Amino acid sequence: MEIHRCRFVEYMPSAINALAFTTGTARPLVACGRANGDIEIWNPFSWHLEKRILDKIIYSTKDEQEKALKELANKSPRLFSGSANGLIIEWDTTKLKSKKFINSHGGAIWCMAVNHANTLLAIGCDDGGVRIFEITDDGLSLVKNYDRKEAKVTSIAWDKEDKYIVFGTSNSLIIKWDVEQGREILRITPDKNSRKETIVWAIQVLKDDTIISGDSLGYVCFWEGTFGTMKQKLGGHDADVLCLVSNMDGTMVYSSGVDRKCVLYRIVPKPKSYGKDNSVNEKYWVKVGYSRHHMHDVKALAICEERGVNSVISGGVDTTMVFAPTLNFPKSKYYRVPYVPLKPMINMSKSKKLIMFRSNDHIKIWRLGKAMPPEPDQFKQKIPRLELVEPQKAILEIKLKGNNQLMASSISENGEWIAVSDVERIKLFKVLEDDDNPVHSNHLKVRKIKDFPQVTIDGRNVGANLLGFVPNGSKLVVAFMNSEIVVFGLEIDEEDDVYITVLERFDDYSTKPDCEPLTSLTISEDGKWLATGDLLNQIYVYNLETLKHHMTINQFSSIHTSLTFNPFEPILVITLTSNQFYLFDLQQKKLTDWSLKYSEKLPQNFLNLKDKIMGCSFNPSSDSMIVWGANYLCLIDFNKCKIKEGTGNNNELICARCSGQQSKPKFLKKQQSGEQEQKYEKIYTDTISFQLVNRYQTLMYLNFIKHNQLVVVERSFSSILENLPPSFYKAKYGT
């Protein structure tokens, strides 16, 4: 098999600035705020990205703002964010857009905290003031204002009874403020450096009124909440402490910051011999240990004690989220959430060998290279490398105007059409050969198609979150942000004028009261079938020839991650967050015989993979399929599928990691039931139906372009780190 390993896609994720768990809800969620303004909503049970909201405030007039503030907003939970432009934004997590916003009246927002009753929102501003807003169904209303012009407020927290606010500043101060009386009742001065002021980056208040601060000197300090006396000062860090988080009981505290350490502190009883006048019941804080999961500054921590999650999550400049179970921390086994997008940002034209990558503000297209045929001696190598005759070549780059980030993109199979969309509008381009430029041969140019039909909701344009062309480019399928699906017809006359017509509208999703955003859209290679799915796991199949709804696929127990058509048969492959997958026959309107027999009996070591399935592709040369995630791919040979023999494992298929050598046997450990010793069984690779491969860097995209030709797009973590500023380094003796 010839494999194109592509590492030229320069994808760069954004740093993580904030993390938050929902509290008091039936289904916990994790909100992740990134430096570019994007907000991601994750499911902490399956660690699947459910939604992504792009940072865009599209209210341009006062009338639009007033109309938006009157919308109903009583769905729980509600998501708020603060930004450097001084706006507090409430986000609509269903329509993936901003719902309401209000000015902070104090410049950039450095910190924010919601009280435990979820009725008040406190923010710390750049002008040194603290504002408190009441959270109502109609929006936010300013109820308290604490004005001080000394220094910016860098951290803020509520006490457990919601009577006081404690905030830290950039000029070595911790202030306790009475919310009801509107006055300052306590002022604490942490240690100062002789050269500059100490910045209090993080604040927490425990249920016993203990105040915990993390500062720029690397200290975590514990203060008595009534008189402001210091109980303890622990120097667990070598640089600034940027974030703190505590559990609900107030018995454990986590800190992290510039030195990348995540330190756990626990409160324990003092021994009887510890001091003369101490009470036996007196307690003190000790440093339990630390872990170093990140490669750069850690800027956010969050903890969730919900059953089934019970983890602490961290994120920062290295763009990755890491969650570690609180049990046995810091020795617990952690999981790093993939930094690549779980919905690929790459499209491909197989016939033209074109790869298109969508960045935040531009589109770039490469033409794949060519390699020499393998020599006979190369077949003896484990993984032969072929010499390039023609390397890959960047042939087109489209930079789009405006400040909106791109949400969706698609290129037609014949390579003649490109469609992109942001939160406001869809743009369509006709691809042409650049014959006028002899210097850059084989380059492409585009012609923008004007007056593409737009959808307007509440008086403003909305874009699409999913796009797809039929292979011959005669139809464009658009899934708008209101979950309406529109099929457009594209025609070109003899004078190269383009005519766009609306062929059909499907409102199966948009008319439902519990409408959720569409997450998947795929079109079969014969252009006949269209399959779509939303966050509620509702999967609909449409016939693009008759432009009618064909069938609804029953909901599965887990959320689907991708939809893929078999290029040779009317079969739809549905992959789930549980790493199960099902093959659905569209003509018979039922699961295939293979899926009925094996989909519930997949190998357990395959189902236990942490990384979720991101997609699948069929090999035209054999009856096999590749399913892939961020850090693995698995070759599934349908002809070799058989149930493992033996009493202990008679309900599973055979799955093994591929060694790259097809002739040698593979040894697998097998625990016999009722026996203490590990026994081994010899399994040859020609009987293995599931072959796991981990030799590639983190995968962004995978697909077959022709018989035994596979395209793999990789993005290594080291290439991400190369584009980051230098991280903290402390020289050690002898280095």
XYZ file of C-alpha atoms in Angstrom:
735
model
C 0.000 0.000 0.000
C 1.308 3.453 -0.935
C 0.891 5.997 1.864
C 1.152 9.771 1.477
C 2.332 11.024 4.890
C 1.501 14.739 4.823
C 3.049 16.999 7.461
C 2.838 20.297 5.625
C -0.512 21.404 7.099
C 0.383 24.141 9.590
C -2.530 23.825 11.969
C -2.039 25.817 15.181
C -4.568 25.542 18.020
C -5.101 28.401 20.432
C -4.034 28.548 24.083
C -6.519 27.761 26.861
C -7.315 30.712 29.140
C -10.276 29.482 31.183
C -11.988 26.251 32.254
C -15.307 25.805 34.058
C -17.612 22.959 35.069
C -21.373 23.266 35.276
C -22.594 22.819 38.838
C -25.910 21.523 40.072
C -27.038 20.194 36.692
C -28.220 16.748 35.653
C -25.544 16.463 32.966
C -22.139 18.014 33.755
C -20.380 19.901 30.983
C -16.962 21.496 30.655
C -16.551 24.918 29.047
C -13.103 25.709 27.646
C -12.281 29.297 26.686
C -9.396 29.798 24.281
C -7.181 32.792 23.629
C -8.703 33.469 20.191
C -12.169 33.858 21.748
C -13.525 30.416 20.856
C -15.526 28.544 23.486
C -15.667 24.741 23.428
C -18.215 22.650 25.308
C -17.069 19.138 26.218
C -18.811 16.081 27.613
C -16.628 15.025 30.595
C -17.904 11.439 30.621
C -16.834 10.525 27.087
C -14.476 13.515 26.548
C -16.182 14.302 23.298
C -16.358 17.853 21.923
C -20.065 18.627 21.631
C -20.072 22.254 20.515
C -17.748 25.022 19.445
C -18.801 28.667 19.579
C -16.789 31.223 17.631
C -16.130 34.625 19.165
C -18.329 37.016 17.215
C -20.711 39.729 18.424
C -22.921 40.546 15.499
C -25.217 43.185 17.005
C -24.291 46.380 15.210
C -27.164 48.689 16.119
C -28.955 49.609 19.304
C -32.223 48.142 18.028
C -30.587 44.771 17.432
C -29.138 44.812 20.925
C -32.510 45.638 22.501
C -34.155 42.847 20.527
C -31.530 40.355 21.616
C -31.865 41.346 25.274
C -35.603 40.540 25.178
C -35.111 36.935 24.056
C -35.908 34.190 26.492
C -32.869 32.857 28.295
C -34.159 30.513 30.968
C -32.478 27.336 29.765
C -30.009 25.786 32.164
C -27.046 25.917 32.282
C -26.200 29.416 31.063
C -22.728 30.284 29.802
C -21.067 33.677 30.376
C -17.657 34.925 29.290
C -15.622 38.091 29.725
C -13.164 39.490 27.228
C -10.514 42.145 26.724
C -12.978 44.368 24.849
C -14.904 44.956 28.103
C -18.026 42.960 27.186
C -19.774 40.312 29.269
C -21.304 37.898 26.798
C -23.979 35.270 27.324
C -23.838 32.502 24.749
C -26.640 30.526 23.178
C -25.281 26.964 23.326
C -28.014 25.695 21.007
C -27.655 28.155 18.137
C -23.898 28.549 18.765
C -23.974 32.331 18.799
C -23.985 35.229 21.226
C -27.328 35.789 22.880
C -26.799 38.838 25.099
C -24.018 41.164 26.079
C -23.450 44.112 28.384
C -20.583 46.511 28.924
C -18.464 46.060 32.037
C -18.068 49.861 32.416
C -14.506 49.238 33.545
C -12.463 48.216 30.546
C -10.980 44.768 30.016
C -12.347 41.964 32.217
C -9.556 40.122 34.034
C -11.626 37.737 36.158
C -15.206 36.755 36.894
C -17.061 34.528 39.341
C -20.679 33.442 39.865
C -22.023 33.110 43.399
C -23.108 29.708 44.674
C -26.799 30.547 44.293
C -26.197 31.333 40.590
C -27.948 34.681 40.966
C -25.055 37.180 40.918
C -22.030 37.587 38.654
C -18.953 39.466 39.918
C -16.261 40.741 37.575
C -12.856 42.341 38.128
C -11.885 45.041 35.654
C -8.826 46.734 34.291
C -9.681 50.042 35.989
C -9.431 48.419 39.436
C -13.179 48.241 40.008
C -15.449 45.319 40.894
C -18.944 45.168 39.402
C -21.743 42.845 40.458
C -24.522 41.982 38.020
C -27.787 40.269 38.785
C -28.544 37.280 36.545
C -32.172 37.427 35.384
C -34.195 35.917 32.575
C -34.006 39.222 30.750
C -30.231 39.512 30.935
C -27.722 41.104 33.311
C -28.339 44.217 35.378
C -25.711 46.123 37.365
C -26.563 46.116 41.076
C -23.282 46.936 42.869
C -20.177 48.865 41.923
C -16.949 49.029 43.902
C -14.779 51.770 42.399
C -11.095 51.944 43.132
C -8.466 53.345 40.781
C -5.331 51.797 42.269
C -4.580 48.704 40.172
C -6.327 46.083 38.063
C -8.302 43.277 39.721
C -6.626 40.023 38.702
C -8.597 37.415 40.694
C -11.970 37.189 42.413
C -14.000 34.663 44.442
C -17.178 34.435 46.551
C -17.381 33.068 50.053
C -19.552 30.001 50.629
C -22.514 32.015 51.956
C -22.374 34.621 49.143
C -22.047 37.484 51.650
C -18.531 38.579 50.759
C -16.283 38.902 47.755
C -12.535 38.443 48.038
C -10.369 39.733 45.206
C -6.677 40.126 44.518
C -4.975 42.979 42.708
C -1.820 43.685 40.775
C -0.384 45.918 43.535
C 0.089 43.391 46.361
C -3.378 43.540 47.911
C -6.134 41.112 48.872
C -9.428 42.826 49.690
C -12.540 41.405 51.332
C -15.682 43.305 50.372
C -19.133 43.109 51.950
C -21.612 42.791 49.083
C -24.750 43.817 50.993
C -23.250 46.870 52.706
C -21.012 47.747 49.778
C -17.906 48.442 51.825
C -14.421 47.095 52.318
C -14.058 45.132 55.586
C -10.582 43.622 55.310
C -7.337 44.393 53.528
C -4.441 41.898 53.401
C -0.940 42.667 52.137
C 1.031 39.636 50.864
C 4.819 39.567 50.752
C 6.403 41.985 48.307
C 9.426 41.806 46.117
C 11.771 44.742 46.600
C 11.868 45.399 42.883
C 8.206 45.162 41.881
C 4.695 44.658 43.205
C 3.324 41.190 43.873
C 0.431 40.182 41.630
C -2.262 38.024 43.227
C -3.180 35.859 40.261
C -5.568 33.439 41.978
C -8.018 33.487 44.902
C -10.144 30.794 46.563
C -12.419 30.907 49.635
C -13.107 27.699 51.555
C -16.262 26.912 53.516
C -14.484 27.635 56.838
C -13.787 31.182 55.535
C -10.106 30.460 54.866
C -8.742 32.601 52.032
C -6.186 31.014 49.709
C -4.062 33.117 47.390
C -1.572 32.321 44.642
C 0.839 35.092 43.672
C 3.640 36.052 41.333
C 6.288 35.031 43.884
C 5.270 31.385 43.565
C 3.668 31.143 47.030
C 0.340 29.598 47.986
C -0.797 31.379 51.150
C -3.587 30.423 53.569
C -5.186 33.373 55.408
C -7.606 33.538 58.310
C -10.771 35.040 56.833
C -11.877 37.250 59.745
C -8.726 39.136 60.733
C -6.532 38.427 57.692
C -3.669 36.779 59.580
C -1.513 34.338 57.672
C -1.976 30.717 58.704
C 0.569 29.154 56.359
C 2.745 29.986 53.387
C 3.786 27.107 51.130
C 6.348 27.572 48.397
C 5.482 24.752 46.072
C 6.249 26.620 42.841
C 9.316 28.066 41.159
C 7.404 30.858 39.388
C 4.009 32.601 39.299
C 0.970 30.721 40.588
C -1.696 31.449 37.972
C -4.653 29.313 39.076
C -6.185 27.641 42.130
C -9.091 25.257 42.590
C -10.521 23.474 45.629
C -12.974 20.651 46.180
C -16.413 21.207 47.701
C -15.395 20.039 51.173
C -12.428 22.397 51.271
C -10.019 19.598 52.162
C -7.966 19.612 48.953
C -6.508 22.479 46.951
C -4.752 22.323 43.575
C -2.424 25.024 42.284
C -0.564 25.487 39.024
C 1.163 28.150 36.999
C 4.200 29.142 34.996
C 6.460 26.297 36.171
C 3.937 23.727 34.795
C 3.565 21.952 38.142
C 0.112 20.940 39.329
C 0.503 20.744 43.115
C -1.935 19.100 45.529
C -2.333 20.390 49.089
C -4.348 18.526 51.691
C -5.450 19.510 55.186
C -4.491 17.061 57.921
C -4.718 17.033 61.751
C -1.720 18.293 63.650
C 0.071 15.637 65.690
C -0.064 15.978 69.475
C 3.645 16.673 69.631
C 3.358 19.552 67.136
C 3.664 22.587 69.430
C 2.820 22.990 73.105
C -0.385 25.024 73.142
C -2.035 23.598 70.018
C -5.407 21.936 70.277
C -5.649 18.300 69.285
C -8.337 19.172 66.739
C -6.277 21.872 65.034
C -5.365 21.156 61.420
C -2.805 22.406 58.964
C -2.049 22.165 55.246
C 0.622 19.941 53.732
C 1.950 19.559 50.227
C 1.101 16.038 49.037
C 2.957 16.091 45.727
C 2.857 17.423 42.209
C 2.615 16.323 38.600
C 3.887 18.027 35.479
C 1.548 17.167 32.625
C 2.040 20.259 30.482
C 4.883 21.641 28.387
C 4.124 25.324 29.005
C 2.338 27.684 31.419
C -0.853 26.328 33.013
C -3.463 29.087 33.059
C -6.673 27.323 34.146
C -7.780 24.603 36.557
C -11.215 23.118 37.195
C -12.441 20.241 39.320
C -15.535 18.095 38.934
C -16.611 15.747 41.708
C -19.544 14.248 39.838
C -19.711 10.477 39.986
C -18.070 9.001 36.914
C -15.835 12.049 36.370
C -14.150 13.019 39.670
C -11.187 14.638 37.960
C -9.150 17.820 37.907
C -8.700 19.439 34.509
C -5.862 21.716 33.499
C -5.082 23.741 30.400
C -2.775 26.483 29.258
C -0.415 27.815 26.644
C 0.442 24.394 25.182
C -3.186 24.253 23.880
C -4.043 20.845 25.392
C -6.505 19.855 28.093
C -5.344 17.248 30.586
C -7.643 15.546 33.044
C -6.339 13.512 35.962
C -8.486 11.561 38.451
C -8.382 13.056 41.943
C -8.036 9.584 43.430
C -4.341 8.833 44.075
C -3.275 12.183 42.615
C -0.502 12.909 41.577
C 0.209 9.250 40.783
C -3.117 8.733 38.993
C -3.055 7.989 35.293
C -3.933 11.105 33.330
C -5.422 11.562 29.855
C -4.440 14.265 27.382
C -7.334 15.360 25.185
C -6.203 15.516 21.526
C -5.241 18.997 20.395
C -6.380 18.408 16.813
C -10.005 19.227 15.920
C -12.285 16.219 16.347
C -14.181 17.342 13.255
C -11.515 17.444 10.512
C -10.761 20.848 8.979
C -9.445 19.141 5.838
C -11.281 18.285 2.608
C -9.972 16.381 -0.377
C -10.566 15.988 -4.090
C -9.502 12.410 -4.836
C -9.577 12.640 -8.620
C -7.424 15.794 -8.688
C -5.264 14.766 -5.689
C -5.999 18.056 -3.933
C -5.942 18.636 -0.166
C -7.702 21.713 1.223
C -7.098 23.004 4.757
C -9.345 25.540 6.468
C -7.703 27.917 8.916
C -9.355 30.695 10.910
C -9.213 33.239 8.097
C -7.903 31.528 4.954
C -8.063 28.443 2.764
C -4.986 26.677 1.419
C -4.794 23.917 -1.210
C -1.938 21.547 -2.020
C -1.478 19.075 -4.845
C -0.078 15.740 -3.676
C 3.307 14.603 -4.937
C 4.373 11.518 -6.866
C 6.813 8.784 -5.885
C 8.938 6.286 -7.802
C 7.697 2.684 -7.996
C 9.261 0.486 -5.301
C 12.328 -1.550 -6.146
C 12.268 -5.334 -5.512
C 14.797 -4.972 -2.680
C 12.577 -2.478 -0.890
C 9.903 -5.104 -0.246
C 12.301 -6.767 2.180
C 12.239 -3.672 4.385
C 9.806 -3.415 7.248
C 8.388 -0.077 6.048
C 9.994 0.904 2.712
C 10.328 4.611 1.887
C 9.820 5.692 -1.724
C 11.788 8.475 -3.378
C 9.778 11.476 -4.511
C 9.627 12.266 -8.201
C 7.477 15.330 -7.620
C 6.928 16.795 -4.124
C 3.666 18.235 -2.897
C 2.994 21.788 -3.989
C 0.882 24.616 -2.580
C -1.170 25.777 -5.547
C -3.819 28.072 -4.062
C -4.405 30.247 -1.011
C -7.550 32.269 -0.406
C -7.410 34.956 2.280
C -10.866 36.156 3.212
C -11.716 39.668 4.314
C -13.292 40.537 7.620
C -12.768 39.481 11.214
C -15.069 36.459 11.204
C -13.601 33.015 11.695
C -14.418 30.310 9.175
C -16.773 27.628 10.435
C -17.113 25.282 7.469
C -15.565 24.541 4.077
C -15.819 22.041 1.241
C -14.261 21.315 -2.145
C -16.060 19.368 -4.864
C -14.689 16.010 -5.979
C -14.015 17.348 -9.479
C -12.051 20.231 -7.943
C -14.138 22.913 -9.652
C -15.966 24.434 -6.660
C -14.998 25.707 -3.218
C -17.472 26.823 -0.572
C -16.641 28.422 2.783
C -18.761 29.914 5.531
C -18.378 32.040 8.635
C -21.020 32.980 11.193
C -22.647 35.498 8.855
C -22.497 34.343 5.258
C -21.531 31.665 2.748
C -19.045 32.338 -0.038
C -18.817 30.285 -3.228
C -15.810 30.190 -5.558
C -15.293 28.738 -9.039
C -11.835 27.167 -9.405
C -9.936 27.906 -12.623
C -6.532 26.990 -14.018
C -4.039 29.846 -13.768
C -2.814 29.797 -17.377
C -1.912 33.492 -17.284
C 0.996 32.937 -14.899
C 3.757 30.917 -16.634
C 6.094 31.331 -13.646
C 3.804 29.358 -11.331
C 2.676 26.470 -13.499
C -0.110 24.181 -12.313
C -1.370 26.882 -9.942
C -5.047 27.636 -9.529
C -7.096 30.796 -9.271
C -10.668 31.378 -8.177
C -13.598 33.521 -9.206
C -15.997 34.538 -6.479
C -19.647 33.916 -7.252
C -21.594 36.973 -6.185
C -25.071 37.121 -4.706
C -25.093 33.682 -3.115
C -28.499 33.216 -1.402
C -28.333 33.911 2.323
C -30.590 32.875 5.188
C -31.809 35.582 7.548
C -32.953 34.941 11.113
C -34.372 37.745 13.235
C -33.193 40.294 10.715
C -29.562 39.188 10.425
C -27.642 36.819 8.194
C -26.506 33.463 9.524
C -23.821 31.220 8.091
C -23.470 27.468 7.832
C -21.748 25.055 10.169
C -21.607 22.232 7.573
C -21.136 22.204 3.775
C -20.917 19.473 1.146
C -20.841 19.082 -2.660
C -22.097 16.169 -4.687
C -19.136 14.647 -6.607
C -19.912 16.270 -9.976
C -20.386 19.698 -8.359
C -23.960 20.150 -9.561
C -25.409 20.504 -6.046
C -24.267 22.154 -2.839
C -25.795 21.020 0.454
C -25.771 23.600 3.246
C -26.619 23.005 6.912
C -27.315 26.445 8.348
C -26.799 27.403 11.972
C -30.543 27.150 12.611
C -30.303 23.431 11.596
C -32.150 23.993 8.318
C -30.727 21.977 5.398
C -30.891 23.565 1.941
C -29.913 21.925 -1.350
C -28.700 24.425 -3.960
C -28.379 23.657 -7.658
C -25.307 25.008 -9.502
C -25.435 25.538 -13.261
C -23.004 27.173 -15.704
C -24.077 28.438 -19.102
C -21.957 28.828 -22.231
C -20.803 32.278 -21.145
C -19.535 30.934 -17.802
C -22.313 32.625 -15.868
C -23.304 30.720 -12.739
C -26.954 30.234 -11.808
C -27.832 29.201 -8.259
C -31.265 27.803 -7.488
C -32.834 26.415 -4.342
C -33.823 22.821 -5.112
C -35.161 21.752 -1.722
C -35.307 22.668 1.947
C -35.344 20.078 4.720
C -36.640 21.301 8.075
C -36.746 17.994 9.962
C -34.309 19.390 12.540
C -35.131 23.090 12.619
C -38.845 22.690 13.373
C -38.317 20.615 16.510
C -38.622 22.393 19.878
C -35.441 20.712 21.211
C -33.426 21.649 18.133
C -29.663 21.168 18.501
C -26.863 22.024 16.044
C -25.998 19.598 13.262
C -22.624 17.953 13.835
C -22.288 15.639 10.815
C -23.010 15.844 7.087
C -21.807 13.414 4.432
C -22.680 12.688 0.797
C -22.178 9.366 -0.980
C -19.670 9.126 -3.837
C -22.436 8.485 -6.377
C -24.181 11.682 -5.269
C -27.413 9.882 -4.424
C -27.473 9.845 -0.628
C -27.149 12.514 2.045
C -26.796 11.666 5.741
C -26.918 14.194 8.587
C -26.803 13.955 12.364
C -27.195 16.346 15.273
C -26.098 16.497 18.887
C -29.226 14.610 20.017
C -28.125 11.649 17.880
C -30.934 12.100 15.375
C -29.610 10.724 12.061
C -31.615 11.360 8.886
C -30.922 10.034 5.392
C -32.135 11.902 2.281
C -32.272 10.927 -1.383
C -30.624 13.722 -3.395
C -32.046 12.414 -6.673
C -35.676 12.598 -5.574
C -34.922 15.330 -2.976
C -36.995 13.525 -0.364
C -36.465 12.181 3.120
C -35.527 8.508 2.868
C -35.368 7.233 6.437
C -34.581 7.971 10.061
C -32.020 5.798 11.811
C -32.858 4.781 15.350
C -30.892 6.500 18.051
C -27.921 4.720 19.584
C -26.884 4.631 23.213
C -23.818 6.832 22.564
C -23.389 10.071 20.620
C -22.185 9.544 17.053
C -18.815 10.998 16.053
C -18.846 10.563 12.263
C -20.950 9.397 9.311
C -19.315 7.785 6.249
C -20.727 6.113 3.135
C -19.277 2.970 1.613
C -18.150 4.107 -1.887
C -19.270 0.835 -3.515
C -22.540 -0.006 -1.752
C -25.436 1.971 -0.236
C -24.105 1.389 3.281
C -23.678 4.066 5.935
C -21.068 3.639 8.677
C -21.943 5.272 12.006
C -19.192 5.624 14.624
C -19.942 6.388 18.273
C -18.166 7.890 21.268
C -18.111 4.396 22.794
C -15.803 3.411 19.865
C -18.495 1.105 18.535
C -19.516 1.391 14.895
C -22.524 0.172 12.936
C -23.044 -0.502 9.230
C -26.502 0.438 7.992
C -27.965 -0.806 4.693
C -29.956 2.069 3.185
C -31.901 -0.046 0.705
C -32.956 -2.671 3.247
C -33.316 0.023 5.933
C -31.630 -2.123 8.558
C -28.219 -3.054 9.887
C -26.076 -5.216 7.631
C -25.574 -8.892 8.437
C -21.984 -8.177 9.519
C -23.108 -5.425 11.871
C -25.869 -7.548 13.369
C -23.332 -10.263 14.124
C -20.268 -8.313 15.217
C -21.071 -4.678 16.173
C -21.978 -5.692 19.718
C -18.933 -8.004 20.003
C -16.048 -5.714 19.105
C -12.699 -6.374 20.825
C -12.578 -4.988 24.321
C -9.096 -3.523 23.924
C -10.389 -1.594 20.904
C -13.416 -0.277 22.806
C -11.169 0.772 25.711
C -9.131 3.174 23.573
C -9.301 6.659 25.123
C -9.239 8.540 21.816
C -12.575 8.491 20.054
C -13.111 7.484 16.441
C -12.865 10.562 14.216
C -13.649 8.931 10.864
C -13.313 5.899 8.617
C -12.343 5.097 5.031
C -12.743 2.097 2.712
C -9.901 0.508 0.721
C -11.018 0.069 -2.913
C -8.643 -2.900 -3.306
C -10.031 -5.113 -0.557
C -13.016 -5.757 1.643
C -11.571 -3.735 4.491
C -12.061 -0.462 6.308
C -9.841 1.812 8.360
C -11.266 3.579 11.402
C -9.025 6.197 12.935
C -8.647 8.484 15.897
C -6.168 11.152 16.861
C -3.440 8.708 17.912
C -4.236 5.451 16.146
C -5.698 3.827 13.085
C -7.251 0.382 12.970
C -7.451 -1.788 9.848
C -10.573 -3.936 9.913
C -10.683 -6.858 7.480
C -14.288 -8.008 7.175
C -13.287 -11.329 5.594
C -11.108 -12.292 8.580
C -13.696 -11.519 11.215
C -14.446 -14.486 13.397
C -15.176 -14.981 17.053
C -12.233 -15.904 19.280
C -12.244 -19.524 20.310
C -12.214 -20.490 23.966
C -14.555 -20.348 26.899
C -13.167 -17.135 28.334
C -13.245 -14.908 25.246
C -15.842 -16.442 22.978
C -17.709 -13.203 22.495
C -14.978 -11.004 21.003
C -13.186 -10.507 17.742
C -9.398 -10.670 17.567
C -7.575 -7.359 17.896
C -3.788 -6.880 17.990
C -1.261 -4.122 17.453
C 0.378 -4.335 14.051
C 4.121 -5.042 14.131
C 4.722 -4.283 10.462
C 6.009 -7.784 9.702
C 3.378 -9.996 8.188
C 5.246 -13.312 8.370
C 6.042 -13.532 12.080
C 3.468 -14.640 14.688
C 1.998 -12.247 17.181
C 1.874 -13.279 20.842
C -1.029 -12.051 22.927
C -1.541 -12.375 26.675
C -4.709 -14.237 27.522
C -5.998 -14.744 31.091
C -7.713 -18.081 31.432
C -10.770 -18.043 33.640
C -10.181 -19.500 37.073
C -6.383 -19.522 36.769
C -3.847 -17.242 38.403
C -1.050 -17.468 35.820
C -0.925 -15.528 32.575
C -1.045 -17.903 29.622
C -0.100 -17.113 26.060
C -1.643 -18.023 22.782
C 0.023 -17.752 19.370
C -2.051 -15.828 16.854
C -0.838 -15.249 13.306
C -1.468 -11.921 11.635
C -3.505 -13.497 8.839
C -6.199 -14.307 11.412
C -6.291 -10.882 13.061
C -9.349 -8.919 11.956
C -8.544 -5.700 13.889
C -4.984 -4.409 13.435
C -4.099 -1.343 15.515
C -1.342 0.933 14.191
C 0.298 3.627 16.364
C 3.342 4.500 14.277
C 1.973 7.838 13.049
C 2.042 11.269 14.637
C -1.256 12.809 15.749
C -3.715 12.396 12.881
C -5.749 15.247 11.442
C -7.175 13.422 8.423
C -7.130 10.024 6.706
C -8.681 8.821 3.447
C -8.060 6.568 0.454
C -7.671 8.335 -2.880
C -7.463 5.239 -5.109
C -6.590 1.550 -4.991
C -4.018 0.960 -2.246
C -3.206 4.682 -1.970
C -3.799 6.215 1.434
C -3.449 9.868 2.492
C -2.518 10.504 6.119
C -2.252 14.103 7.406
C -0.193 14.364 10.601
C 0.548 17.175 13.033
C 3.087 16.394 15.733
C 2.998 17.957 19.192
C 6.592 19.117 18.752
C 5.540 21.203 15.744
C 2.932 22.892 17.965
C 5.496 23.643 20.659
C 7.911 25.119 18.108
C 5.433 27.937 17.455
C 4.982 28.836 21.133
C 7.028 31.393 23.071
C 9.807 30.027 25.305
C 8.580 28.321 28.452
C 9.853 28.745 31.996
C 13.285 27.276 32.641
C 15.126 27.095 35.930
C 18.776 26.167 35.735
C 19.919 23.352 37.978
C 23.341 22.822 39.437
C 25.635 21.194 36.920
C 23.518 22.071 33.845
